[in-house]
Coordinates of C-alpha atoms and ligand atoms in Angstrom, one line a residue:
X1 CA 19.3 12.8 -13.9
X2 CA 17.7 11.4 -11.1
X3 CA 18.8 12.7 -7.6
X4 CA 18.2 10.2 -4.5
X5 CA 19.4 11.7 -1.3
X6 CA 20.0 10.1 2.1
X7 CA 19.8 12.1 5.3
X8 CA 20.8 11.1 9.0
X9 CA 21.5 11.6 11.9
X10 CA 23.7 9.4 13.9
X11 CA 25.2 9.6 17.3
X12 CA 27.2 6.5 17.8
X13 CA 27.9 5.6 14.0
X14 CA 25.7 2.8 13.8
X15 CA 22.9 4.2 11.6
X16 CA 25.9 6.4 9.8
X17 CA 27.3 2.7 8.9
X18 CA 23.7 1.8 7.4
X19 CA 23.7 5.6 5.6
X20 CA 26.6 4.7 3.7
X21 CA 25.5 1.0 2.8
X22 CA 22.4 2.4 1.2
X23 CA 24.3 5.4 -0.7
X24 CA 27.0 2.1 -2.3
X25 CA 23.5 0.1 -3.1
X26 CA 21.9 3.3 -5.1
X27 CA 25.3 4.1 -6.7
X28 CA 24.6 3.3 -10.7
X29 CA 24.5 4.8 -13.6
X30 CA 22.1 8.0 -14.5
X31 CA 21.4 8.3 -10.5
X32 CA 23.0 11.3 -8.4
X33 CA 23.1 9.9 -4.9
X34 CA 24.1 12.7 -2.1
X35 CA 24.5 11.5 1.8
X36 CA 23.8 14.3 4.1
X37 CA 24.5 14.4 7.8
X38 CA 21.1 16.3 8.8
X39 CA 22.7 19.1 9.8
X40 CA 24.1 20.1 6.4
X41 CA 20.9 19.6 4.7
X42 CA 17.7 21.7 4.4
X43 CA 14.0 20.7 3.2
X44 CA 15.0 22.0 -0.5
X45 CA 17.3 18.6 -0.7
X46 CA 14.0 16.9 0.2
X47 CA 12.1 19.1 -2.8
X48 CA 14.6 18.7 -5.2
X49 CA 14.9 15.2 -4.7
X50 CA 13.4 12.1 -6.7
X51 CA 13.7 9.5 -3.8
X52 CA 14.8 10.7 -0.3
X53 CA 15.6 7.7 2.8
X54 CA 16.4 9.5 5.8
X55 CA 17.6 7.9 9.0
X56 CA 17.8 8.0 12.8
X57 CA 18.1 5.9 16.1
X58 CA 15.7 5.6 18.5
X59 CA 15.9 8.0 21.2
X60 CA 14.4 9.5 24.3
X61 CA 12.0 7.2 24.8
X62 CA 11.2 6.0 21.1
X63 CA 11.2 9.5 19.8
X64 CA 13.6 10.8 16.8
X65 CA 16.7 12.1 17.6
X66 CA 15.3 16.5 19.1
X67 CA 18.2 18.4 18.5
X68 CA 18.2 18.1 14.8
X69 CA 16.3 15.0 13.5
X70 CA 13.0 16.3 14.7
X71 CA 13.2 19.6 14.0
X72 CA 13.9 18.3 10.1
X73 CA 11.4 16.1 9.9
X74 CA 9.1 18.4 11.0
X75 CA 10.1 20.9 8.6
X76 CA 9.8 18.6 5.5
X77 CA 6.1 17.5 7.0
X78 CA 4.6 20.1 4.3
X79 CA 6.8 18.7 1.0
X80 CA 6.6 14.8 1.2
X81 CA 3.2 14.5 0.0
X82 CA 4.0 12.0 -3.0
X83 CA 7.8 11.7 -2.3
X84 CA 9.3 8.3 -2.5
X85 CA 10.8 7.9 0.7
X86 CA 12.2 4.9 2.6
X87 CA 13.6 5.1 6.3
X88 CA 15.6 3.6 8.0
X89 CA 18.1 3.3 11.7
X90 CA 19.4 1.8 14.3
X91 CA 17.5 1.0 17.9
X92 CA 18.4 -0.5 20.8
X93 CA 16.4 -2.0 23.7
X94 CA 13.1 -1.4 22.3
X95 CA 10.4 -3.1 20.2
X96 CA 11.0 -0.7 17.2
X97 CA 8.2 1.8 17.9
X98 CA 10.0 4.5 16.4
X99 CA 9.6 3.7 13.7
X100 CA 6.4 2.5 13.3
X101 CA 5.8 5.8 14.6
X102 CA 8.0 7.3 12.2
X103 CA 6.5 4.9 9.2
X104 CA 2.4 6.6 10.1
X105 CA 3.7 10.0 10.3
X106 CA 5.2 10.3 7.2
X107 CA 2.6 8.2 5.4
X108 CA -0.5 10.5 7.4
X109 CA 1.8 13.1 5.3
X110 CA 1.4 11.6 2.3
X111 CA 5.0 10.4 1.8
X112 CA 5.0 7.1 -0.9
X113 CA 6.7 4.7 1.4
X114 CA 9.0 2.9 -0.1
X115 CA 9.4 -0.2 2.4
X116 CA 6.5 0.4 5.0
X117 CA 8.5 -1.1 7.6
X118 CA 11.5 1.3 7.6
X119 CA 14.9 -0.8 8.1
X120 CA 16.3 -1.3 11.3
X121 CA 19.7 -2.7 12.8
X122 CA 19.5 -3.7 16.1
X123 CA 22.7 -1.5 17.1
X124 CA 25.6 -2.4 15.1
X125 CA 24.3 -3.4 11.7
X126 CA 25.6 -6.6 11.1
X127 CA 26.2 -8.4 7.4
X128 CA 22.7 -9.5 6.8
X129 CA 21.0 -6.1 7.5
X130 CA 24.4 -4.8 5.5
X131 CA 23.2 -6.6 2.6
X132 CA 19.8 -5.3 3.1
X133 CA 20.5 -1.6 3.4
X134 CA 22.4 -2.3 -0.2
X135 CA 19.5 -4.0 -1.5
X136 CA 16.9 -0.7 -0.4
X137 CA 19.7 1.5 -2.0
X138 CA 19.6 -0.7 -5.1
X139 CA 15.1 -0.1 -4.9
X140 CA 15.8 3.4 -4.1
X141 CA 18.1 4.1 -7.3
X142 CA 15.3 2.5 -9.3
X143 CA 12.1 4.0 -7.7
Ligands
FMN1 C1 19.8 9.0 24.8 C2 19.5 7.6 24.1 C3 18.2 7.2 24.1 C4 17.9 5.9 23.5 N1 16.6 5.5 23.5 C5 16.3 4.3 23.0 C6 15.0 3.8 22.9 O1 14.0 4.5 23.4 N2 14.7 2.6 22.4 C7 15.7 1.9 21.8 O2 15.4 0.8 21.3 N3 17.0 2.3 21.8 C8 17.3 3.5 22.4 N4 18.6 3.9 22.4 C9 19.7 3.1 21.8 C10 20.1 3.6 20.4 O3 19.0 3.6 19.5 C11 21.1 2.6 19.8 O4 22.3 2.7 20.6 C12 21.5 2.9 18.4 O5 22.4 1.9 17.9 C13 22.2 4.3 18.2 O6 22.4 4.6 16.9 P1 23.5 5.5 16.3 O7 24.9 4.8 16.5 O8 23.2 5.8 14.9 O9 23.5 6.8 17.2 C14 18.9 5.1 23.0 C15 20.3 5.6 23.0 C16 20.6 6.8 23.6 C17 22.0 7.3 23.6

């Protein structure tokens, strides 16, 4: 069966909110979808998965979230290469660099981007990013 799993990390909720909207969108049949706060999973749910999205806010100063987020990412640099992955989170009072940041580095690993923008809510996601964070589960479940 296929396995798509979607991995954040979220400190207010917001890109938590967008986590769960993209886990409802990839729900169908013959797809196992798993959503994993970053700290319960490892780089062997990024191996043993078909599609992966993971998710964080900006922080710092458009940097990933350091505690957690980056220290993932970092360890999943080495087992991307050809992974469908999509990403996605929520920013604030920036221009998004994060994740244009976010989007070369995985892609300079060889990641298969899924959407090469990553998805982003301007804080709160509100219905019409909603409806797209559904829509990228519904691409992820059929990737
Ligand atoms: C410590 C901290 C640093 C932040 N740095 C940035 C930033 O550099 N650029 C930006 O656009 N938003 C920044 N934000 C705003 C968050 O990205 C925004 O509040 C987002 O909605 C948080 O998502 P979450 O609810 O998933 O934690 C920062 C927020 C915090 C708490």
């Amino acid at each position: 069966m296929k396995k798509v799993s979607i991995i954040y990390w979220s400190g207010t909720g917001n890109t938590e909110i967008m986590a769960k909207a993209i886990a409802d969108g990839a729900k169908i049949d013959e797809v196992e979808v798993s959503l994993l706060s970053v700290s319960e999973a490892s780089a062997d749910d990024v191996k043993n998965s078909d599609v992966v999205a993971l998710g964080c806010p900006s922080m710092g100063a458009e940097v990933l979230e350091e505690a957690e987020m980056e220290p993932f990412v970092e360890s999943i640099e080495s087992v991307v290469k050809g992974k469908k992955l999509a990403l996605f989170g929520s920013y604030g009072w920036g221009d998004g660099e994060w994740m244009r940041n976010w989007v070369e580095r995985m892609e300079s690993c060889g990641a298969q981007l899924i959407d090469d923008e990553g998805l982003m809510a301007n804080y709160e996601p509100d219905e019409e990013v909603l409806g797209n964070c559904k829509e990228l589960g519904e691409r992820l479940a059929s990737a």
